[in-house]
Coordinates of C-alpha atoms in Angstrom, one line a residue:
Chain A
X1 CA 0.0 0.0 0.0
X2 CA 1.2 3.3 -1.2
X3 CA 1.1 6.2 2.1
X4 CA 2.0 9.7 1.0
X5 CA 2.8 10.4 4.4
X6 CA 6.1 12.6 4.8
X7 CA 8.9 11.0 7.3
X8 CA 8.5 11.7 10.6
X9 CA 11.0 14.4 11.3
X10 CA 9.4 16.4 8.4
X11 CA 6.0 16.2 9.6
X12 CA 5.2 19.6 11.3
X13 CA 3.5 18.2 14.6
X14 CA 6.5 16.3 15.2
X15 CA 8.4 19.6 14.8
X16 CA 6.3 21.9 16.9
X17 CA 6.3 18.8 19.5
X18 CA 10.7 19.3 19.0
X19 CA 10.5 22.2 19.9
X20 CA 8.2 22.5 22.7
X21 CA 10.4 19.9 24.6
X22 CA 13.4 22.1 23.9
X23 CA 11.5 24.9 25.5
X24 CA 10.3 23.2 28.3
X25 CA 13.6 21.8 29.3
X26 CA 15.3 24.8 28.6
X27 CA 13.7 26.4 31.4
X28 CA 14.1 24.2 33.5
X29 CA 17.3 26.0 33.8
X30 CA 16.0 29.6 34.9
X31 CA 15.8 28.6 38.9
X32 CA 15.5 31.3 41.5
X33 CA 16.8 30.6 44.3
X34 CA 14.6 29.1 47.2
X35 CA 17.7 28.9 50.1
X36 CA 16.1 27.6 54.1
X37 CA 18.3 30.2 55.7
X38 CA 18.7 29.2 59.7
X39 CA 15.8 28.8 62.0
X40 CA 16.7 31.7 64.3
X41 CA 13.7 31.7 66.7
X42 CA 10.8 28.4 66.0
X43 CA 7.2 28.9 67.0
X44 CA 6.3 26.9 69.9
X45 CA 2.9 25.5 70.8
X46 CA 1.9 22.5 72.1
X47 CA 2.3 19.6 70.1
X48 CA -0.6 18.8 68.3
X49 CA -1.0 22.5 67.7
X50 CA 2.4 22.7 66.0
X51 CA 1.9 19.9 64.2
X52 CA -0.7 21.1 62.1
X53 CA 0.8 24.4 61.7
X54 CA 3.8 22.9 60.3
X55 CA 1.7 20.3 57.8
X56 CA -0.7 23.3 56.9
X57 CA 1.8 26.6 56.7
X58 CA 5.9 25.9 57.0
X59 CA 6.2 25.4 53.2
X60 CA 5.4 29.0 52.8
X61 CA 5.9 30.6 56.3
X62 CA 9.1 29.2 57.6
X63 CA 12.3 28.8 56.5
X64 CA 12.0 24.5 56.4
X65 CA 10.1 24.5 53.2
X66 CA 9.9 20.7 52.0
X67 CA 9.8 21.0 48.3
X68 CA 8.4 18.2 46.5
X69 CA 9.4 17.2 42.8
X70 CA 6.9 18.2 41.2
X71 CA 7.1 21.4 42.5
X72 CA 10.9 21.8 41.7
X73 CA 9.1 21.2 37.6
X74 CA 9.6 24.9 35.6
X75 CA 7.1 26.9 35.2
X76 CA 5.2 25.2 38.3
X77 CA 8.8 25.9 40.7
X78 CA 8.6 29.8 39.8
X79 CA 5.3 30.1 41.2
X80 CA 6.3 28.1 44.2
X81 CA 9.7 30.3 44.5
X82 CA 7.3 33.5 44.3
X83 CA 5.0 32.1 47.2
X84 CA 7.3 31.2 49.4
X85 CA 9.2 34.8 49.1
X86 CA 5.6 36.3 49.7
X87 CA 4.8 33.6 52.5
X88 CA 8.1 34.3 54.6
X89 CA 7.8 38.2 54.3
X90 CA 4.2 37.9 55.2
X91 CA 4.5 35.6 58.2
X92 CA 8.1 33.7 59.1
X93 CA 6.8 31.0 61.8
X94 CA 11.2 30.5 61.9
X95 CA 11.6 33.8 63.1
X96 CA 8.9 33.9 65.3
X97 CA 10.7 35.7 68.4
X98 CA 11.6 38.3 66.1
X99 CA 7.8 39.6 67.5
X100 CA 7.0 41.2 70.6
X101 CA 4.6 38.9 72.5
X102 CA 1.8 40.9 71.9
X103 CA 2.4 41.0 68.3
X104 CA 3.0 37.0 68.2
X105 CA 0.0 36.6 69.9
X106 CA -2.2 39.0 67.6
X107 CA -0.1 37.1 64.3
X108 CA -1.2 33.6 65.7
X109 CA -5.0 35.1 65.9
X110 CA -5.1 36.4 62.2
X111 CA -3.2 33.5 61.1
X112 CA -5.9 30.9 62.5
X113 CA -8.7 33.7 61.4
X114 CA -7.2 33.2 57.8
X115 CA -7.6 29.4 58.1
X116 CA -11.3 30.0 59.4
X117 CA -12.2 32.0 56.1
X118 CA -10.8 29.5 53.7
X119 CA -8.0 31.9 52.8
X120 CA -5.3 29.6 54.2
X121 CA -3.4 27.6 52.9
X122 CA -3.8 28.9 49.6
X123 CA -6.6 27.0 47.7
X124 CA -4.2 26.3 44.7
X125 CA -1.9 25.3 47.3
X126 CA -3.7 22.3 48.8
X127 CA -5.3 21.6 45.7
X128 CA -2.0 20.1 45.0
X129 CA -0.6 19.4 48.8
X130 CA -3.7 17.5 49.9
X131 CA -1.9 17.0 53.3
X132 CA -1.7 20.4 53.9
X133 CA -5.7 20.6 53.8
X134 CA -7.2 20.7 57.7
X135 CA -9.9 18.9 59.4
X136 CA -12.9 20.0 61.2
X137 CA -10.7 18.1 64.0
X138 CA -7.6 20.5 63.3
X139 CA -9.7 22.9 63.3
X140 CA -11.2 22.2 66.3
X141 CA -8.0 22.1 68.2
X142 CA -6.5 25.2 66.6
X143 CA -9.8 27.2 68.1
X144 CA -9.5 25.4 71.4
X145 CA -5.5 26.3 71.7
X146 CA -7.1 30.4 70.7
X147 CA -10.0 30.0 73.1
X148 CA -7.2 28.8 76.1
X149 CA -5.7 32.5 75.7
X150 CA -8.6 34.5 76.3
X151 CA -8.5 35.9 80.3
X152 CA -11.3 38.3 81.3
X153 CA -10.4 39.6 84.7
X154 CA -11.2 43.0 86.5
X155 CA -8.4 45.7 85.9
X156 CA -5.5 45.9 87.9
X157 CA -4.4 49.2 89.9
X158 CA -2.1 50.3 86.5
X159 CA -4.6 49.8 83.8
X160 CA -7.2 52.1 85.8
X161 CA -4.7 55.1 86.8
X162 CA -3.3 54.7 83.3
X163 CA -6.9 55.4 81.7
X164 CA -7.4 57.9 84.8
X165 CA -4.4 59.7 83.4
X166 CA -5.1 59.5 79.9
X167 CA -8.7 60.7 80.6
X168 CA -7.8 63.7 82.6
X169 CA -5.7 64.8 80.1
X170 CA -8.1 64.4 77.4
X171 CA -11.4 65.9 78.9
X172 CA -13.6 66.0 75.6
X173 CA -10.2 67.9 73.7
X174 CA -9.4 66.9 70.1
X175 CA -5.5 66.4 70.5
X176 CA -4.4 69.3 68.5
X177 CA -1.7 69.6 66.3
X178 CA -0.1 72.6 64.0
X179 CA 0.0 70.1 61.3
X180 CA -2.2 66.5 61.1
X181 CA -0.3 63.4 61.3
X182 CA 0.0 62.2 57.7
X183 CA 0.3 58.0 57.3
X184 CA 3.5 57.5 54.4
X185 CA 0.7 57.0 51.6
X186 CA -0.8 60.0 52.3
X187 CA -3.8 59.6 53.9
X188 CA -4.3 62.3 57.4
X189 CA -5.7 61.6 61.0
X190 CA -9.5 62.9 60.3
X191 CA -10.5 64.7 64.3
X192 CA -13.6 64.5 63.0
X193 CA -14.5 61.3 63.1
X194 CA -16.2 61.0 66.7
X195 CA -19.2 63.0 65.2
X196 CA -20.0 60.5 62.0
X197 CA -22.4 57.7 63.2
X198 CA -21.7 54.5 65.1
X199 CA -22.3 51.9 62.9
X200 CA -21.2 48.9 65.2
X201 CA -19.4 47.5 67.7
X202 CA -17.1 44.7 68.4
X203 CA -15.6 43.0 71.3
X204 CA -12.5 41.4 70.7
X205 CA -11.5 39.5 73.2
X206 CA -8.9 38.1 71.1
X207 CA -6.9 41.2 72.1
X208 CA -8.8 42.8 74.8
X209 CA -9.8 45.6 73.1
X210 CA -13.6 47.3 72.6
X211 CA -14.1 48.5 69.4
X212 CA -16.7 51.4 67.8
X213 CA -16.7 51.3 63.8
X214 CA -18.1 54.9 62.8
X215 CA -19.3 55.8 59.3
X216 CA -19.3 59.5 57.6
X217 CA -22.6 60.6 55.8
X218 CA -21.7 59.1 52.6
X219 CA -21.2 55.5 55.0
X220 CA -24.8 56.3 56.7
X221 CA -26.3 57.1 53.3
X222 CA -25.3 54.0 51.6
X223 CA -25.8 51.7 54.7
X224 CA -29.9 53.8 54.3
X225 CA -29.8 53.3 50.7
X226 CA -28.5 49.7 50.5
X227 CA -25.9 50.4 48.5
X228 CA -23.4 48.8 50.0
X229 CA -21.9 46.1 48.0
X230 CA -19.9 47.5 46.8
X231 CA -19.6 50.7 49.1
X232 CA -19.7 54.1 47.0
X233 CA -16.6 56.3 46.4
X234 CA -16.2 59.0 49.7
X235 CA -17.1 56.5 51.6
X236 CA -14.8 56.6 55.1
X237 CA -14.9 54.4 58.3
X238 CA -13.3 55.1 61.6
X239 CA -12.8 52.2 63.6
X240 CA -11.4 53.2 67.3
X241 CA -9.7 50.2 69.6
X242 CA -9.9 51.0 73.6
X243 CA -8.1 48.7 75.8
X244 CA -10.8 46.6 78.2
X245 CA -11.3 47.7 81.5
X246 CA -13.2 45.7 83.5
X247 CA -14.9 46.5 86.8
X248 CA -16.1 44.5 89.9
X249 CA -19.5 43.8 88.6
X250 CA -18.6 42.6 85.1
X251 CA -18.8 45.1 83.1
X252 CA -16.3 45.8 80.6
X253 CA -15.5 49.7 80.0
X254 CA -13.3 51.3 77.6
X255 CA -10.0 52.2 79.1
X256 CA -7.1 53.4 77.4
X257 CA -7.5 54.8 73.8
X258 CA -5.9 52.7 71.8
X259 CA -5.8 53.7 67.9
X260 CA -8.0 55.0 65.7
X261 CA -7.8 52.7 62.3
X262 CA -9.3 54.4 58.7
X263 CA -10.8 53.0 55.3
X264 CA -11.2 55.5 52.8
X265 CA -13.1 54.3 49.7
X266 CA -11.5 55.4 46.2
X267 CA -11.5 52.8 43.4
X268 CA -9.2 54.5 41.5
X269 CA -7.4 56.5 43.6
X270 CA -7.0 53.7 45.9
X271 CA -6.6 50.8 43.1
X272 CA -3.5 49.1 44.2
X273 CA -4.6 48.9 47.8
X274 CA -8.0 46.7 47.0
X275 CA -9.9 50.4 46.1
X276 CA -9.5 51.4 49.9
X277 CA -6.9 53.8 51.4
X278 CA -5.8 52.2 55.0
X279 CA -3.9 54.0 58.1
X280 CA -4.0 53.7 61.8
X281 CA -2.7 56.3 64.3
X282 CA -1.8 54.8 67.7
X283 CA -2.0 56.2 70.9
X284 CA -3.8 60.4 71.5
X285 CA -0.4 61.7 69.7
X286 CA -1.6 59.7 66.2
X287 CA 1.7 58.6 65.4
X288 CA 0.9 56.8 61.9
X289 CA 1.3 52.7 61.6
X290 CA 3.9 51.9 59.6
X291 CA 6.6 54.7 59.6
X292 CA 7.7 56.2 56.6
X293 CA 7.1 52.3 55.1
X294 CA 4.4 53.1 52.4
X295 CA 3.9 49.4 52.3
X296 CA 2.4 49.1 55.1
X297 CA -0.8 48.8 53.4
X298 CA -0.5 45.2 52.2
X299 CA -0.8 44.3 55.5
X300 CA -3.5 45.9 55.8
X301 CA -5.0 44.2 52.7
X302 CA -3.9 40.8 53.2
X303 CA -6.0 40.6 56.8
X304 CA -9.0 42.1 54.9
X305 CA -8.3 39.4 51.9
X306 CA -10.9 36.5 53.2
X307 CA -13.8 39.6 52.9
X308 CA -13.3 40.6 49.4
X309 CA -17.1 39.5 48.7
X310 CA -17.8 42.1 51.1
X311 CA -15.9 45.1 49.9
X312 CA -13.2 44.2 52.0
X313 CA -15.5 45.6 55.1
X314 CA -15.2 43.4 58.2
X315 CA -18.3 45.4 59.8
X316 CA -22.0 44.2 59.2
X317 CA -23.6 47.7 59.8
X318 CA -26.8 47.8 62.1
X319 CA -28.9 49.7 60.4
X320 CA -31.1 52.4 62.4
Chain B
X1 CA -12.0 18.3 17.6
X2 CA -14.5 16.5 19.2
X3 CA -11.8 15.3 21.8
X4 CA -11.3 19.0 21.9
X5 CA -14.5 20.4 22.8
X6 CA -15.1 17.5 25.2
X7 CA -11.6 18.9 27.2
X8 CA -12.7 22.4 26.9
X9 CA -15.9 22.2 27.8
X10 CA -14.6 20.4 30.8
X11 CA -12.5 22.7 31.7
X12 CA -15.3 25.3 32.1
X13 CA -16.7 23.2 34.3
X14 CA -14.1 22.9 36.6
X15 CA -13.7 26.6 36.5
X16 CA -17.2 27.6 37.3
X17 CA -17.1 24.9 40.2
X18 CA -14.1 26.9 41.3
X19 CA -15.8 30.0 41.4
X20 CA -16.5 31.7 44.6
X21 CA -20.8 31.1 44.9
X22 CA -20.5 32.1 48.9
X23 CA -23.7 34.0 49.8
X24 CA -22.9 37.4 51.5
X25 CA -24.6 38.6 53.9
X26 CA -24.2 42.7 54.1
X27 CA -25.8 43.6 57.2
X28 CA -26.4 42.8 60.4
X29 CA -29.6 42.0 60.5
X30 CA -30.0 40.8 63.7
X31 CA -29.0 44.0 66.0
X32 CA -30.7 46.3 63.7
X33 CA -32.9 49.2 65.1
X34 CA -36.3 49.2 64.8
X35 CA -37.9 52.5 63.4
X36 CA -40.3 54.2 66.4
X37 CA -41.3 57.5 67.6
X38 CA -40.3 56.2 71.1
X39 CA -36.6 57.3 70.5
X40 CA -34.5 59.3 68.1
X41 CA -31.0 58.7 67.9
X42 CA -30.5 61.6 65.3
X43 CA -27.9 63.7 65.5
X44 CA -26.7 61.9 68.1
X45 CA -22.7 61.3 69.5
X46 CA -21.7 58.1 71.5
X47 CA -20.8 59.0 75.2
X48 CA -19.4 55.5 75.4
X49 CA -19.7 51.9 75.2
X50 CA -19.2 49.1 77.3
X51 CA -20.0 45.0 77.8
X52 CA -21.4 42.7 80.0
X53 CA -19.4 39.3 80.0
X54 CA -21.8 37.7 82.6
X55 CA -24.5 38.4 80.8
X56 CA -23.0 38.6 77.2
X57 CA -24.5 42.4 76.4
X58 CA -22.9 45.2 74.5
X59 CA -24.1 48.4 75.2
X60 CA -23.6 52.0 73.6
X61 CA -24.7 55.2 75.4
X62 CA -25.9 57.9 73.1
X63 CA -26.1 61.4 73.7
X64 CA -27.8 64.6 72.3
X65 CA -24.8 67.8 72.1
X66 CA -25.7 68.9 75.9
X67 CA -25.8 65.3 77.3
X68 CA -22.3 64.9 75.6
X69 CA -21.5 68.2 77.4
X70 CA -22.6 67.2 80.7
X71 CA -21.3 63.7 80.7
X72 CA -17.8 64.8 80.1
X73 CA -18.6 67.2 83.4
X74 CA -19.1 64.0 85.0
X75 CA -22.8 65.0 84.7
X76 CA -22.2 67.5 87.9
X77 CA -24.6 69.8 86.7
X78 CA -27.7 68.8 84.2
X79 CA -29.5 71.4 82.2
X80 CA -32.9 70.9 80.8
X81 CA -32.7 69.5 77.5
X82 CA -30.4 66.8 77.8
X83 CA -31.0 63.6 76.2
X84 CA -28.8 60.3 76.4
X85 CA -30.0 57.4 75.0
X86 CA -29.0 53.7 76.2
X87 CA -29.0 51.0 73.5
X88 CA -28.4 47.1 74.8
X89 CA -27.5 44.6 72.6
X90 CA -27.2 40.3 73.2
X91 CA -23.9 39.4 71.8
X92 CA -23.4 37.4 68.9
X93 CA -20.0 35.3 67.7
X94 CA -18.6 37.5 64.9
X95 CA -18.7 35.0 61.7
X96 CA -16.1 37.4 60.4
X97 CA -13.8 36.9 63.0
X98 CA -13.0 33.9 66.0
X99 CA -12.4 35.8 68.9
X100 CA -14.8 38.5 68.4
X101 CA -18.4 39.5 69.6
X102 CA -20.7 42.0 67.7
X103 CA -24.7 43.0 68.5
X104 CA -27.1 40.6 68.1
X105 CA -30.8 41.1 69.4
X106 CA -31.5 44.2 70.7
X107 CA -32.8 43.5 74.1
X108 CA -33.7 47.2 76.0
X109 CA -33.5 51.2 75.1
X110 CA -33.4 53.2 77.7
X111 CA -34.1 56.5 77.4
X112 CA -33.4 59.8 79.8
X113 CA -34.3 63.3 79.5
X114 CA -33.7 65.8 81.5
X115 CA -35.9 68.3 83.0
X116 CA -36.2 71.6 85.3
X117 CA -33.5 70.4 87.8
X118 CA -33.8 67.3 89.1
X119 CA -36.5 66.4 87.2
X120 CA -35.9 63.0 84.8
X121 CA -38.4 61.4 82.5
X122 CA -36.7 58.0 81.7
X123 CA -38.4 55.7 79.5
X124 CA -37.3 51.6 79.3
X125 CA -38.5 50.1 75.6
X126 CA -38.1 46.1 75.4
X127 CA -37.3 44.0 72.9
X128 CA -37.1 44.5 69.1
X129 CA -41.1 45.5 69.5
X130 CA -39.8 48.2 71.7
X131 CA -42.4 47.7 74.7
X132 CA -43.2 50.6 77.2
X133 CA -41.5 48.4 80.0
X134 CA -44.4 49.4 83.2
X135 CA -41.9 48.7 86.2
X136 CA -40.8 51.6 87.9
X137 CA -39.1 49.5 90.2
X138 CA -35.0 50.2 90.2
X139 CA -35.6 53.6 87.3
X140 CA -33.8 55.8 90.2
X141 CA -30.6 52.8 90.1
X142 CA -30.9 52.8 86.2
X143 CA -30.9 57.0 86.3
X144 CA -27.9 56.8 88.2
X145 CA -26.0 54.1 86.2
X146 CA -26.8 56.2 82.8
X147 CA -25.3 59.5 84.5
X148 CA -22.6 57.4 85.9
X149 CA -20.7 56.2 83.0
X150 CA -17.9 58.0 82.2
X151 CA -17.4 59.1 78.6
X152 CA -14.5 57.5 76.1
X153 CA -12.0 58.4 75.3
X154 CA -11.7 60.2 71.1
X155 CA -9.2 62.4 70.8

């Protein structure tokens, strides 16, 4: 039988096949760099605890990642390299005494709230690394470790005369200042916000804190309107953190003022930051979060990640 | 081609199934305030806020401008005119967040206005139907409690 069928290294799948392989093992040989620099200071929990944090996060947040081979595989290995470089800046569970306490045990608290939401691990992530998927029984004992660190007792002597002292000083007076405090991307302490509406409140016992989230008229407008999905440009929340003080009888008041926390709504203006402009100003002086660190935003956005079907608003408004 | 269609098509599914269908829910429903002539919270500031852990209540204590005045007096001297407003709320895990407790049923709104010295009209609504509570039992305690609470802290 007569085939007019060319020879096989003429036909031109065979060739486009060629020189696809060439290709794909060519880069094989463009590698960044994934180096495990030293564990200089390990999280430490109790063992079950760290045991699912290590299954579920060290790839990306510590400095032991456990490559597989398929993820060493071009182009699959650059994505990996580019996680873990985000991962470790994000969160570096190997360099976890490089925080304060406080700050370890507010980092431990968003990380396990990022696991709650599905945001973490990284869908893609265990859609591959199965293992690194948790129960409802990991969960179970992450929220029972969390649950273990909440103490609600009355106030000791120092809390009180410090919120005594911060009080008298205060007396109903906006701090003032010859020139607002101004965060590094721009955005200034707004005295005004103790006059917009109270849109909710939170208790967060996480960090011993009480919370009032405040809205401007655009905010109250929207929330009347419902129009809030996604909120409308101009749109600004205030959400101020008190320490707790409890009394005798129970009742928690707010002591020391804390921070005063802003989202400023601007889709364009605000594009690269998830359409909101963030800042915080701690303590009466408003000394802006972050420094002269315009990044400091990410953080912002990465905690508010899990909500982005809501705007990127934490806050369900009561509506009045 | 037909092997094709058959691997795209199946990829579309796979990538619908992957996209996010979670129902959000905007509001919170639960604490919000009913609409009544009973009480106007217009215009109004927040004096403060506090919690009850024994009880699991969040409260916020309104104010018109001169209650806001007087409370940061320590309410030493009350004028006529002054209006603070008490809202109590259950509490309610936040969904949003483990570790955190927002409003949930609104359970009593107590409302005080002042008068010729001395004189206080203070009204207790119940519930989300707001119902004219008839016990005047403990209103002089609950008077004193409202003009007790010591403004927070907003610089």
């Amino acid at each position: 039988m007569k085939t007019d069928k060319k020879p096989l290294y003429q036909r031109k799948a065979f060739i486009i096949i060629l020189i696809l392989l060439a290709g794909f093992i060519g880069i094989q040989f463009v590698r960044p760099d994934v180096p495990n620099p030293p564990v200089t200071g390990d999280f430490t929990a109790p063992a079950d605890v760290k045991a699912i944090i290590q299954r579920a996060c060290y790839d990306c947040h510590s400095n032991q990642t456990n490559l597989r081979w398929y993820d060493k595989i071009a182009p699959v290995y650059w994505g990996v390299a580019g996680h873990i470089k985000d991962g470790r800046a994000g969160l570096n569970f190997s360099e976890w005494n490089k925080f304060a306490p406080a700050d370890q045990k507010a980092k431990l608290w968003e990380s396990i709230n990022q696991v709650l939401a599905g945001a973490m691990p990284l869908p893609g992530y265990t859609a591959v690394h199965t293992e690194a998927k948790l129960s409802p029984a990991d969960i179970n004992i992450l929220k029972n470790y969390l649950a273990g660190m909440i103490h609600s007792k009355p106030a000791d002597t120092a809390a009180i005369n410090a919120a005594d002292r911060q009080y008298q000083h205060w007396q109903g007076k906006s701090t003032s200042f010859a020139k607002l405090p101004v965060a590094a991307n721009g955005i200034a302490y707004i005295p005004d916000y103790k006059n917009w509406q109270p849109i909710s409140t939170t208790d967060r016992e996480d960090n011993n804190t009480l919370r009032v989230i405040f809205g401007n008229d655009v905010a109250v407008k929207a929330i009347k309107e419902n129009k809030i999905h996604p909120w409308p440009n101009g749109t600004i929340f205030a959400k101020v953190a008190w320490a707790q003080l409890q009394d005798k009888d129970g009742t928690t008041h707010t002591g020391e003022f804390k921070q005063v926390e802003y989202m400023i709504k601007d889709d364009k203006k605000y594009a690269s930051t998830a359409g909101w402009g963030w800042a915080r100003f701690k303590t009466p002086k408003m000394v802006p979060y972050g420094g002269a660190n315009v990044l400091f935003a990410n953080e912002c956005v990465s905690c508010h990640k899990p909500l982005a079907n809501e705007d990127f608003v934490f806050t369900q408004p009561i509506k009045h | 081609m037909k092997a094709l269609h058959i691997f795209l098509g199946g990829c579309a599914l796979l990538l619908a199934a992957c996209s996010n269908n979670k129902s959000v829910k905007l509001f919170n429903t639960d604490a919000a305030l009913p609409a009544s002539p009973k009480y106007n919270l217009d215009g109004f500031k927040v004096i403060t806020s506090f919690v009850n852990k024994t009880k699991a209540t969040t409260s916020t204590l309104y104010g018109n401008d001169a209650a806001l005045k007087s409370a940061l007096d320590g309410n030493k001297s009350l004028a006529a005119g002054e209006v603070f407003t008490l809202v109590t709320w259950k509490q309610q895990d936040d969904e949003h967040w483990f570790g955190a407790k927002i409003p949930s049923k609104v359970q009593t709104i107590e409302v005080l206005k002042t008068g010729a010295t001395g004189v206080f009209d203070y009204s207790r609504l119940e519930g989300k139907e707001l119902t004219s509570s008839k016990d005047t039992l403990g209103q002089g305690e609950r008077i004193g409690y409202i003009l007790g609470q010591k403004p927070s802290v907003m610089p």
